Coordinates of C-alpha atoms in Angstrom, one line a residue:
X502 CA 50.1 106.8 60.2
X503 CA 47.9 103.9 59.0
X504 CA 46.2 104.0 55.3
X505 CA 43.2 102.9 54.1
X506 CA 41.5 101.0 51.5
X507 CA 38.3 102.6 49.7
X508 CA 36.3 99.7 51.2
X509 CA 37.8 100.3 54.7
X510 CA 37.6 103.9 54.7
X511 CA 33.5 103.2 53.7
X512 CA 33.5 100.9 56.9
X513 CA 35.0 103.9 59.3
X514 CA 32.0 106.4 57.9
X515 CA 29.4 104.1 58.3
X516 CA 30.9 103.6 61.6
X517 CA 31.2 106.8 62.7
X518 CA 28.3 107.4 62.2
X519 CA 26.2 104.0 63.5
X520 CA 28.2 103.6 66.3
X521 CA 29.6 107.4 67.3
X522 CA 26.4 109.0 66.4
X523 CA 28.4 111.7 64.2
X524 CA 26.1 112.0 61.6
X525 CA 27.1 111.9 57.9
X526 CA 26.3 115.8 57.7
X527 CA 29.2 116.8 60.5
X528 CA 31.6 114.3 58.5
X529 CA 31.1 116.4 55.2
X530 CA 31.1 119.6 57.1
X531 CA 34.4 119.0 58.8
X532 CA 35.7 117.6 55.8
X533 CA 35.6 120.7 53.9
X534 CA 36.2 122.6 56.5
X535 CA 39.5 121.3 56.3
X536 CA 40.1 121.5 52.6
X537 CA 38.9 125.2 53.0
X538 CA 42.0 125.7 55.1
X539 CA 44.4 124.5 53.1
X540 CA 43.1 126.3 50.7
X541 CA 42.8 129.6 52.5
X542 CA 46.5 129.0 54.2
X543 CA 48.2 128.9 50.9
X544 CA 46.8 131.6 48.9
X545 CA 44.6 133.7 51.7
X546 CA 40.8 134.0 50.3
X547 CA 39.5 137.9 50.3
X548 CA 38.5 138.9 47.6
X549 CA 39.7 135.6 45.5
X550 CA 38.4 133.9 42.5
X551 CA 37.6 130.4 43.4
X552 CA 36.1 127.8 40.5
X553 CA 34.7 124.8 42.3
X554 CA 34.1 122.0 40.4
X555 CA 31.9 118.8 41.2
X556 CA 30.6 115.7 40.7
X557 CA 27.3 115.1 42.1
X558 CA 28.2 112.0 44.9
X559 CA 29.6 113.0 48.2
X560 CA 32.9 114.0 46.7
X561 CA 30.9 117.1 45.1
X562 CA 28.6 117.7 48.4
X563 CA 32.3 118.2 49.8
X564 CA 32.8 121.1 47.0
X565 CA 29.7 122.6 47.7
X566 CA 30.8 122.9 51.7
X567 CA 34.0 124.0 50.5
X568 CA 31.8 126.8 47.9
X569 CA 30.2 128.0 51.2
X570 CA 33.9 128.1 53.2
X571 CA 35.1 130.1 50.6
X572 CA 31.9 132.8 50.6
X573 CA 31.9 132.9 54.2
X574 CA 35.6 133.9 54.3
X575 CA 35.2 137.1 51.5
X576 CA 35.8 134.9 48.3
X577 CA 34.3 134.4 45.2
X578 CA 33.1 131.1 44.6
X579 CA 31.9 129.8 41.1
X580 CA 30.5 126.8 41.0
X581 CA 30.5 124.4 38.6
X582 CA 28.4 121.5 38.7
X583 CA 29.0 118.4 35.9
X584 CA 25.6 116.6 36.3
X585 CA 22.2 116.5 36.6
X586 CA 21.8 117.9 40.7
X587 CA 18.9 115.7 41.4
X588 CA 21.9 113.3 42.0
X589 CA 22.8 114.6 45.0
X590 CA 21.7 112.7 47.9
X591 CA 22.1 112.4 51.6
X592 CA 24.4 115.1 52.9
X593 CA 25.6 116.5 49.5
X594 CA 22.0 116.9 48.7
X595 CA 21.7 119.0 52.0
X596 CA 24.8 120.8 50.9
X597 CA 23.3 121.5 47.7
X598 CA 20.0 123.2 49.2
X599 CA 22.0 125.1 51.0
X600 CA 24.2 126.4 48.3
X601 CA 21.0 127.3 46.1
X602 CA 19.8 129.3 48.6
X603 CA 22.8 131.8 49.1
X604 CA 24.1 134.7 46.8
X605 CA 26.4 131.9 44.8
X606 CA 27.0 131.4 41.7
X607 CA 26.4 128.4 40.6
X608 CA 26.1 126.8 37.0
X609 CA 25.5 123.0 35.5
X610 CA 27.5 122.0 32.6
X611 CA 27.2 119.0 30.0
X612 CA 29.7 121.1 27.6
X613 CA 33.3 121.9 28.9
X614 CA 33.4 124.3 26.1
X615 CA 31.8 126.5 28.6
X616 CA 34.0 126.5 31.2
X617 CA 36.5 128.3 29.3
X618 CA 36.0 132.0 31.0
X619 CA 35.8 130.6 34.5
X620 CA 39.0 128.6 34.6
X621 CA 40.4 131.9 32.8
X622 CA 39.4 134.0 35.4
X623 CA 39.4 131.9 39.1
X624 CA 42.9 132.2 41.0
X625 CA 42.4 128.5 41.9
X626 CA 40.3 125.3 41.5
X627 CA 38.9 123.4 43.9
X628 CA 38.1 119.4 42.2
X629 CA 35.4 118.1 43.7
X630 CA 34.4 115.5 41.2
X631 CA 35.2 112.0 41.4
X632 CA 36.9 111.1 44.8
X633 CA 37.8 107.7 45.8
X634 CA 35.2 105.5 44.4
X635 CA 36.4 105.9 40.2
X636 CA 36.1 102.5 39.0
X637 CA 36.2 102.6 35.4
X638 CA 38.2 105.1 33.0
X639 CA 36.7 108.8 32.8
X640 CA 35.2 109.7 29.5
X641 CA 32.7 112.1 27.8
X642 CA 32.9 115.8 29.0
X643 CA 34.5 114.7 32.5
X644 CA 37.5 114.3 30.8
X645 CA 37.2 117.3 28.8
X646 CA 37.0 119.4 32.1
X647 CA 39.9 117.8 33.2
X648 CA 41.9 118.3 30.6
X649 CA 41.2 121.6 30.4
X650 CA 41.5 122.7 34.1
X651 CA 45.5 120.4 33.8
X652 CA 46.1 123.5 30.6
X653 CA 45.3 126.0 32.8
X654 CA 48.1 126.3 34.8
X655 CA 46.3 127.5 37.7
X656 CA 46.4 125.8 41.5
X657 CA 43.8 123.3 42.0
X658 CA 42.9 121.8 45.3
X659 CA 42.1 118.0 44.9
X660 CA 39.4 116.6 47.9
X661 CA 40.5 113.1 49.1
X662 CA 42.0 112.4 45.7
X663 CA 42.8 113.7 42.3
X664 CA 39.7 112.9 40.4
X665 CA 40.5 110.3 37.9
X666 CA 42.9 108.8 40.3
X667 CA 42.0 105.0 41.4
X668 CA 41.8 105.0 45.2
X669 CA 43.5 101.8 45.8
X670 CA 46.1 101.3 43.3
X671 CA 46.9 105.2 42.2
X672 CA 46.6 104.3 38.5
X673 CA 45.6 106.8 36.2
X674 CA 41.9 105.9 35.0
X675 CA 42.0 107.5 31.2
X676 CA 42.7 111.1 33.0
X677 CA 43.5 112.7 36.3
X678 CA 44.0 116.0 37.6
X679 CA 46.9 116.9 38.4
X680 CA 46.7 118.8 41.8
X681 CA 48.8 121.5 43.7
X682 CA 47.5 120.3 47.0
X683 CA 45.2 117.3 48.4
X684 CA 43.3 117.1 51.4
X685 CA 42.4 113.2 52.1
X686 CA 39.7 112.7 54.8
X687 CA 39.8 110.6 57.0
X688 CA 43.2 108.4 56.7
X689 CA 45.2 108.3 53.2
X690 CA 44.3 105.9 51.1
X691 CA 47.0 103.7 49.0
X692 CA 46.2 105.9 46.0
X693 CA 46.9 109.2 47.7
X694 CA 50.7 107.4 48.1
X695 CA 51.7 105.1 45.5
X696 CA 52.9 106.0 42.4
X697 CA 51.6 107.0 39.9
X698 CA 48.9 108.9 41.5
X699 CA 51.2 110.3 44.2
X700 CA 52.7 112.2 40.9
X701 CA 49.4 113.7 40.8
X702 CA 48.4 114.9 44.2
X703 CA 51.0 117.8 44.8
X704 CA 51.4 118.0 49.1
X705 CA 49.1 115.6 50.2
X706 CA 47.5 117.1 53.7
X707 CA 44.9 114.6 56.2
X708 CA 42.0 115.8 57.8
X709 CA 40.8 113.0 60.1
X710 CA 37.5 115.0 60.1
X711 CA 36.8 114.2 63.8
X712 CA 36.9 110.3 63.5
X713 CA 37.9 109.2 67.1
X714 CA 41.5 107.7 67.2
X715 CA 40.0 104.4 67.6
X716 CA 38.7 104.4 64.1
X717 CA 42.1 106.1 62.7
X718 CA 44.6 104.0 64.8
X719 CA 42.5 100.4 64.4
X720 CA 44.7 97.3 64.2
X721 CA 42.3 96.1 61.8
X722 CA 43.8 99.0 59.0
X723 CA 46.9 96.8 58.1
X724 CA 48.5 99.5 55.8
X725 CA 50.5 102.4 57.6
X726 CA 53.6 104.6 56.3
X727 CA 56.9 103.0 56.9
X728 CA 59.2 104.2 59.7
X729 CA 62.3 103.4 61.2
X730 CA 62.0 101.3 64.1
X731 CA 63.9 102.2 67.4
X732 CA 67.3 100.9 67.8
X733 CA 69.1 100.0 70.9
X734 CA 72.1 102.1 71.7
X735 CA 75.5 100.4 70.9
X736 CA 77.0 98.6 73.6
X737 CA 80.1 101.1 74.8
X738 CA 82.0 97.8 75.5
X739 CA 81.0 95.7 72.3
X740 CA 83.5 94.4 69.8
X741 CA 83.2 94.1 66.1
X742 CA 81.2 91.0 66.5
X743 CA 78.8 92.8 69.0
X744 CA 77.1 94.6 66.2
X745 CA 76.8 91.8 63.7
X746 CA 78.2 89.6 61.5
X747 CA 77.0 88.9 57.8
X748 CA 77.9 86.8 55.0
X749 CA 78.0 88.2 51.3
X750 CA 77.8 85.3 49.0
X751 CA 77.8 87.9 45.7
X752 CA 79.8 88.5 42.6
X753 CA 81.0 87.4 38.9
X754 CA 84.0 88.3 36.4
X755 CA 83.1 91.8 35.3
X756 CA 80.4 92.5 38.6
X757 CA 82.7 94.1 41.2
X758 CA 80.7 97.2 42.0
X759 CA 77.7 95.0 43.4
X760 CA 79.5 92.9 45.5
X761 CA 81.4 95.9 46.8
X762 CA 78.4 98.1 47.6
X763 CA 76.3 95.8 49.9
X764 CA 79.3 94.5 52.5
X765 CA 80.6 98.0 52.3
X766 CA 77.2 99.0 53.0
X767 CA 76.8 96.6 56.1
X768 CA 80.0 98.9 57.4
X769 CA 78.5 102.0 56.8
X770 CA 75.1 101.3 58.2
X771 CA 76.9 100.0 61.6
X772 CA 77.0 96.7 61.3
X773 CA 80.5 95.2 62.6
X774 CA 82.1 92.2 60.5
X775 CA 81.4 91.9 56.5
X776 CA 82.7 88.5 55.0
X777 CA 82.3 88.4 51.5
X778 CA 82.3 84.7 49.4
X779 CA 83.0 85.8 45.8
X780 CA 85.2 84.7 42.8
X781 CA 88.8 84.4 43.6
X782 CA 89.5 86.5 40.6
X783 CA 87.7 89.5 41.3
X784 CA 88.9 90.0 45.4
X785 CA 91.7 92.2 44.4
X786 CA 89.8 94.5 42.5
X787 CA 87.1 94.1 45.3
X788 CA 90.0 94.2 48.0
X789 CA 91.1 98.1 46.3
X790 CA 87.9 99.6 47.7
X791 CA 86.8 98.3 50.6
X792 CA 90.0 96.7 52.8
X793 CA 87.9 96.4 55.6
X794 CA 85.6 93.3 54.6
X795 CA 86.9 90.0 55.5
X796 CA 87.2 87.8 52.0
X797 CA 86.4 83.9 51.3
X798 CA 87.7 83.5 47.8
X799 CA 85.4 81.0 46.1
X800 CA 86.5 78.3 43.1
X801 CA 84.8 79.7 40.0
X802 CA 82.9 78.2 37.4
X803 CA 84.5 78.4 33.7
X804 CA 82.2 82.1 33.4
X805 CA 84.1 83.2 36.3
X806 CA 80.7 83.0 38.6
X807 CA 80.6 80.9 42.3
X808 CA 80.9 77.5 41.7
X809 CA 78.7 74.4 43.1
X810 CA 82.2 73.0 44.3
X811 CA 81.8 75.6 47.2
X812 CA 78.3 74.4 48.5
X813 CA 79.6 72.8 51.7
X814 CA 82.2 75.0 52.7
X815 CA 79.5 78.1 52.0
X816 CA 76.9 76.5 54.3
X817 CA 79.4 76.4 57.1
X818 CA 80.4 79.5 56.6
X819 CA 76.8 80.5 56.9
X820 CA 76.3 79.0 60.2
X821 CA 77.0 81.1 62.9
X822 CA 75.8 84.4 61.0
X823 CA 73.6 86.8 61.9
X824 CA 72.9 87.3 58.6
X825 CA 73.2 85.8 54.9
X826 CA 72.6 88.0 51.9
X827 CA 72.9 86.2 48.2
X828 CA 72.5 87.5 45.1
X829 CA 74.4 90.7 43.9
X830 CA 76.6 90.6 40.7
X831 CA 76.2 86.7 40.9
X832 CA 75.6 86.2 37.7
X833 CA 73.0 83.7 35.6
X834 CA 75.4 81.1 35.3
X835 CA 73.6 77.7 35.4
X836 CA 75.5 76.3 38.0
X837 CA 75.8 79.2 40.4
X838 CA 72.0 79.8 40.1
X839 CA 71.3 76.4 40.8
X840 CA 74.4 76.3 44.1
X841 CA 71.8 79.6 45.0
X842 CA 68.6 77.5 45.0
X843 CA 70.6 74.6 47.0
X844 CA 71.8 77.0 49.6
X845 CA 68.3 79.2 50.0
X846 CA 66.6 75.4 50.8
X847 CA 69.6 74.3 53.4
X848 CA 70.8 77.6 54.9
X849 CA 69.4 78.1 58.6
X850 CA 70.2 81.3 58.7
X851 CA 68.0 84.2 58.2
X852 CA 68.8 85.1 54.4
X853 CA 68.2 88.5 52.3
X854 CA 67.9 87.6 48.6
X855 CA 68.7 90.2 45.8
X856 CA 69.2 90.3 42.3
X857 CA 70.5 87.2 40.6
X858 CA 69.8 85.5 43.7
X859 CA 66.2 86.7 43.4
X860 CA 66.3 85.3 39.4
X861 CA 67.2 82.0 40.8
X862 CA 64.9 80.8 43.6
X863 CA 61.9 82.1 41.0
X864 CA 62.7 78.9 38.9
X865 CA 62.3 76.7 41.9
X866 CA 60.0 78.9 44.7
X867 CA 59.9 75.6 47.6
X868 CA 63.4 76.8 48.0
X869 CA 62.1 79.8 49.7
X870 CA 58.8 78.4 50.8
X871 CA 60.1 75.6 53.2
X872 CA 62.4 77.7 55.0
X873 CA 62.5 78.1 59.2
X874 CA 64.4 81.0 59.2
X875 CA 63.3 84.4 57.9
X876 CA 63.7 85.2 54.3
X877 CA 64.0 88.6 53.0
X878 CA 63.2 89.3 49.0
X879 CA 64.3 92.5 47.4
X880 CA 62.7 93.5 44.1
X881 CA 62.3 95.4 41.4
X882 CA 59.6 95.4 39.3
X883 CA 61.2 93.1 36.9
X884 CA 62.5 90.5 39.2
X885 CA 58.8 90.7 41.1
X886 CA 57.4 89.6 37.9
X887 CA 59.8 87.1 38.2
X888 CA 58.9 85.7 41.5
X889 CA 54.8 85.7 40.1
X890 CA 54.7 84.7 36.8
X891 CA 53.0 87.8 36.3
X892 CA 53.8 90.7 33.5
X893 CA 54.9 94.1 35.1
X894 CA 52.0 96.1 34.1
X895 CA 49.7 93.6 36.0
X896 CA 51.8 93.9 39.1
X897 CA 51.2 97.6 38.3
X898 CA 48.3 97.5 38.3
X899 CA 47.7 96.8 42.1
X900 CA 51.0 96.3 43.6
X901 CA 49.6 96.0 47.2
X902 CA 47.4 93.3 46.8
X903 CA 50.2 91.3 45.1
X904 CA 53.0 92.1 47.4
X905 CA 50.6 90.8 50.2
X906 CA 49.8 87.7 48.1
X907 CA 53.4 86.8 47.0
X908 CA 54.8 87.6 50.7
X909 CA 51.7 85.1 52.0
X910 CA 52.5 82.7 50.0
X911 CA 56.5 82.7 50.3
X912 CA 56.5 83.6 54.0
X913 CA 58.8 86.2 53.2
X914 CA 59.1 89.8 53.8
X915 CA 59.7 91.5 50.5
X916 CA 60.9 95.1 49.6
X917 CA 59.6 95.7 45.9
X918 CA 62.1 98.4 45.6
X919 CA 60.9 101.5 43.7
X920 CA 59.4 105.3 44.1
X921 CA 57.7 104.9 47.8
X922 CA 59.0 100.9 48.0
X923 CA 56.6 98.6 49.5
X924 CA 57.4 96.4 52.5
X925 CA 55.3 93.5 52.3
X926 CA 54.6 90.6 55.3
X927 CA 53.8 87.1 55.2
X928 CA 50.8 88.1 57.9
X929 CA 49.5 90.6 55.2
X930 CA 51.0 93.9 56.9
X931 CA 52.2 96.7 55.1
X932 CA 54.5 99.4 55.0
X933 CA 54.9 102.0 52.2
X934 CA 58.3 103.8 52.4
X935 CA 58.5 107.7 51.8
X936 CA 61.6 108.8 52.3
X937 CA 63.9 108.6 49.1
X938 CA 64.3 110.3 45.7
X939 CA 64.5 109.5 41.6
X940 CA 68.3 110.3 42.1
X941 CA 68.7 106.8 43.8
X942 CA 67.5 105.2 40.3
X943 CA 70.8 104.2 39.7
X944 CA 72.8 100.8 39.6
X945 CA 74.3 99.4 42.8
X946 CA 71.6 101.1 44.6
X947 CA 70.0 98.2 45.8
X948 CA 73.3 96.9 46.8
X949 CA 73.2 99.6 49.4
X950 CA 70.0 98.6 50.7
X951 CA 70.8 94.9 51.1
X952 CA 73.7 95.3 53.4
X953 CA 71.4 98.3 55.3
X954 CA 68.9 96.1 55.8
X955 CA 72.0 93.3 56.8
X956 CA 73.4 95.7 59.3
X957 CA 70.2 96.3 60.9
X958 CA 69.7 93.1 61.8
X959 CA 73.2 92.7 63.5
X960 CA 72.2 95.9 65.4
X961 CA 69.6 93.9 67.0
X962 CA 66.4 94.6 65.0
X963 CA 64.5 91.3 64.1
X964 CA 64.7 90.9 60.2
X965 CA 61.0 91.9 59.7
X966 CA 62.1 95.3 61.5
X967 CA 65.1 95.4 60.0
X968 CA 64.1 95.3 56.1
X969 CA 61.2 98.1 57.7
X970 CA 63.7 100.3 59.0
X971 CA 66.8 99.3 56.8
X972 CA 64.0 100.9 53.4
X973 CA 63.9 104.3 55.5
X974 CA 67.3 104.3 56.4
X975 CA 68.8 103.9 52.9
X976 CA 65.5 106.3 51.5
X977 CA 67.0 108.6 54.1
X978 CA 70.5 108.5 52.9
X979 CA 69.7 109.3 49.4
X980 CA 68.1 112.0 50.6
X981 CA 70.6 113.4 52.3
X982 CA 73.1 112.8 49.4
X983 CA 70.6 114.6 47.2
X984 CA 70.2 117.9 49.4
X985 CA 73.8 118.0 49.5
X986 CA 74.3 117.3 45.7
X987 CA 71.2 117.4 43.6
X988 CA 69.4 114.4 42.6
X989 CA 71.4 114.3 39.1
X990 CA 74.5 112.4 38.4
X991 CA 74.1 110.8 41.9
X992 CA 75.6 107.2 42.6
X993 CA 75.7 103.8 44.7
X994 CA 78.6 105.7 46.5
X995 CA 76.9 109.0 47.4
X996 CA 74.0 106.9 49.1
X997 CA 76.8 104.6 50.7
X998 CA 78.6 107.8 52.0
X999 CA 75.7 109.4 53.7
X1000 CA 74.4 106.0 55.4
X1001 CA 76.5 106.6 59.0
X1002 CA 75.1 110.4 58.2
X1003 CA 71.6 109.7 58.2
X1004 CA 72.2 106.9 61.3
X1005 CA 73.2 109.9 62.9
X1006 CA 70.7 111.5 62.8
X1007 CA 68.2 109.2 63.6
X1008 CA 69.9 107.9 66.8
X1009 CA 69.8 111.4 67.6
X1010 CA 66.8 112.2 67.0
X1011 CA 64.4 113.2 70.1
X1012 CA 61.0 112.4 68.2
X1013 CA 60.0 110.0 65.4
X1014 CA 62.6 109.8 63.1
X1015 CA 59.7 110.3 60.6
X1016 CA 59.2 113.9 62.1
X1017 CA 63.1 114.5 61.1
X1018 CA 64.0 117.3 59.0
X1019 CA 60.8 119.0 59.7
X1020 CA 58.3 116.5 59.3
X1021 CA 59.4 115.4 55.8
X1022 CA 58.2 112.1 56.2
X1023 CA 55.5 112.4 57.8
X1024 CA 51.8 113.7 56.6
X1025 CA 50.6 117.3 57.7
X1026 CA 47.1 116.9 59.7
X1027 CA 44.5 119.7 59.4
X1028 CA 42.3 120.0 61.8
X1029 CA 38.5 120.2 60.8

């Protein structure tokens, strides 16, 4: 499913109704329609209680529809309406005629002292007051009402966003409701899905409100939910080296677990020969765990990190790969960062960079820059402030618009890694990831992904697909470890355990592996 941007969701309306002739009265109409729905399929409506509150731009003409829905289907709407109703124009001003004219009650507040007995006494809420277009912090008695309808405990239905939401970063703006349910109209839009306004929305439903699927499937719309790409079926006469082989240039004295996780991840995740370049010292430990990888013990510097003696010897051994992933448990020894830097330039391989290998080509970018092969980027929040020269709170602040820059200008595909990870490509594409679960917040998690995304690729998706469809996978595998065991006290090993699990299930599965499980990572639609 694609998602929009506030400005390009205002393009599809005006188009819909320029060039479709569906007027902006049918587009309201429908769109309530569809909240009404919702609304009436979770709690049923006769004889109900319903306080709907609004703003007075099209957000609140989409209450007042909603107000009518409710009446029309044996409720008992109370509306509540925050401004001065001369404000309504267009189609919410229609609404609003409408609305005075029938047995409703309706009521216009400047105090939310007043609203105290209706949020007492309504079985739900419906918040109608801000929609997508917030674009400075909410103040004065709007955040008073929303304060108090967030005490009162009850079920509130949010239309197209939680009001105080920011449509296209999904920051808080001073206060936002906090919402049992959302109906979004038209597509999703990044702050319906990206944290921390996804905290807010509850189970986000989409009503395309009768936009044709020209307008809703548009290559133009650049952002759509991640997915797992389909993979070929393994070659019943293949070999080890059939399904891939990697490189692992990771680990330091005292980081075993991080070199350890992403070969034996590569494994798990089908791929078919792991060699792993680390310290001499720590292959035994290594060697315990996982007998399976091939090992290239490395000369160490006097830290016990990969020395710059191995340069030449490493670059051969990168050669024929499918794959070279650099960075986990390396360390930020001087010398090894700057062998990393050296290797990212010369390398021809495609390349995944994590962790400390992610901390070293950000002192020294043209390594990455200048490559011909595809490079991969994996990080966190820290390490993408890292990469930008940015602080975290700015990247925060609207994540998509720099992952699209930073991926632009480094030709990469990065995975900032995080609740709903972002999947960003150089050509300005992408993907946010749904599947996954706070239990994976825990170290040598991202060493699982690397070698997913690793394996992937030796299964014959191109490394753009692969870091796509290697995010769900590993999203997927957490999940599954967390219905199995509870998100608390989870590890790196539970993930790694249930990665040929959840590859299971998606080579066997007969629709969209988003659609697995029930549709949990995919968006219910509501038809209007």
């Amino acid at each position: 499913m694609k998602i929009s941007t506030v400005h390009e969701m205002r393009t599809m309306d005006q188009k819909a109704v320029q060039h479709y002739g569906i007027v902006e009265e049918m587009l309201m109409e429908n769109a309530g329609l569809a909240a009404y729905r919702v609304l009436s399929a979770s709690m049923g409506m006769a004889g109900r209680r319903i306080l709907v509150v609004c703003g007075i731009g099209n957000n609140g003409g989409d209450g007042l529809v909603v107000a009518r829905k409710i009446l029309s289907g044996g409720g008992d709407p109370r509306v509540i309406i925050l401004s001065d109703p001369a404000g309504y124009k267009g189609a919410a001003g229609i609404n609003f005629n409408i609305v005075s004219r029938l047995d409703l009650n309706v009521r216009v507040i400047d105090d939310a002292g007043s609203l105290g007995d209706d949020i007492r006494c309504c079985d739900a809420v419906v918040d109608a007051i801000f929609g997508t277009g917030l674009t400075r912090p909410v103040e004065g008695h709007y955040r008073e009402v929303i304060q108090r309808i967030n005490r009162s405990g009850k079920p509130v239905l949010s239309l197209d966003i939680p009001s105080g939401v920011a449509g296209n970063t999904g920051r808080i703006m001073g206060e936002a409701i906090r919402a049992s349910d959302t109906v979004t109209f038209g597509l999703p839009k990044i702050g319906n899905l990206v944290y921390p306004g996804y905290g807010r929305g509850g189970q986000l439903h989409v009503s395309h409100i009768s936009f044709p699927p020209a307008l809703y499937r548009s290559e133009v719309l650049t952002i759509a939910l991640n997915d797992m790409p389909h993979l070929l079926p393994r070659d019943p006469a293949g070999h080890k080296g059939s399904f891939g082989n990697a490189l692992f240039i990771a680990g330091a004295a005292a980081y075993f677990g991080a070199p350890y996780f992403s070969a034996s991840a590569f494994l798990k995740a089908g791929g078919g020969y792991a060699r792993l370049a680390a310290p001499r010292s720590i292959i035994p430990v290594v060697a315990q765990k996982a007998s399976e990888i091939v090992f290239h013990p490395q000369v160490e510097t006097a830290s016990g990190s990969i020395a710059s003696a191995n340069e030449t010897a490493l670059r051969e051994l990168a050669r024929p790969m499918d794959m070279v992933v650099m960075g986990p448990g390396l360390s930020l020894d001087r010398e090894t960062q700057a062998l990393v830097r050296s290797l990212a330039a010369t390398v021809e391989t495609p390349l995944l960079l994590d962790g400390d290998g992610i901390t070293a080509v950000a002192e020294g970018l043209n390594s990455v820059r200048h490559r011909k092969s595809p490079t991969i980027l994996t990080p966190h929040l820290g390490e993408m402030a890292r990469l930008t020269g940015k602080t975290i709170d700015e990247i925060s602040a609207d994540p998509v618009t720099m992952l699209r820059q930073t991926a632009a200008d480094l030709s990469a595909v990065i995975v900032l890694k995080g609740p709903h990870s972002l999947i960003g490509f150089p050509d300005g594409q992408v993907r946010i990831n749904m599947s996954g679960n706070t239990g994976m917040a825990t170290a040598g998690s991202g060493d699982v992904l690397t070698g997913t995304i690793a394996a992937l690729v030796g299964l014959g998706l191109s490394p753009e697909a692969a870091a796509a469809g290697g995010t769900f996978l590993h999203g997927m595998a957490g999940d599954l470890a967390a219905d199995q065991k509870g998100q608390d006290g989870m590890t790196a090993q539970d993930i790694l355990d249930f990665l040929p699990v959840a590859l299971k299930a998606v080579r066997e599965a007969k629709m969209s592996p988003a659609l697995l499980y029930g549709g949990r990572y995919e968006l219910p639609v509501v038809d209007a």
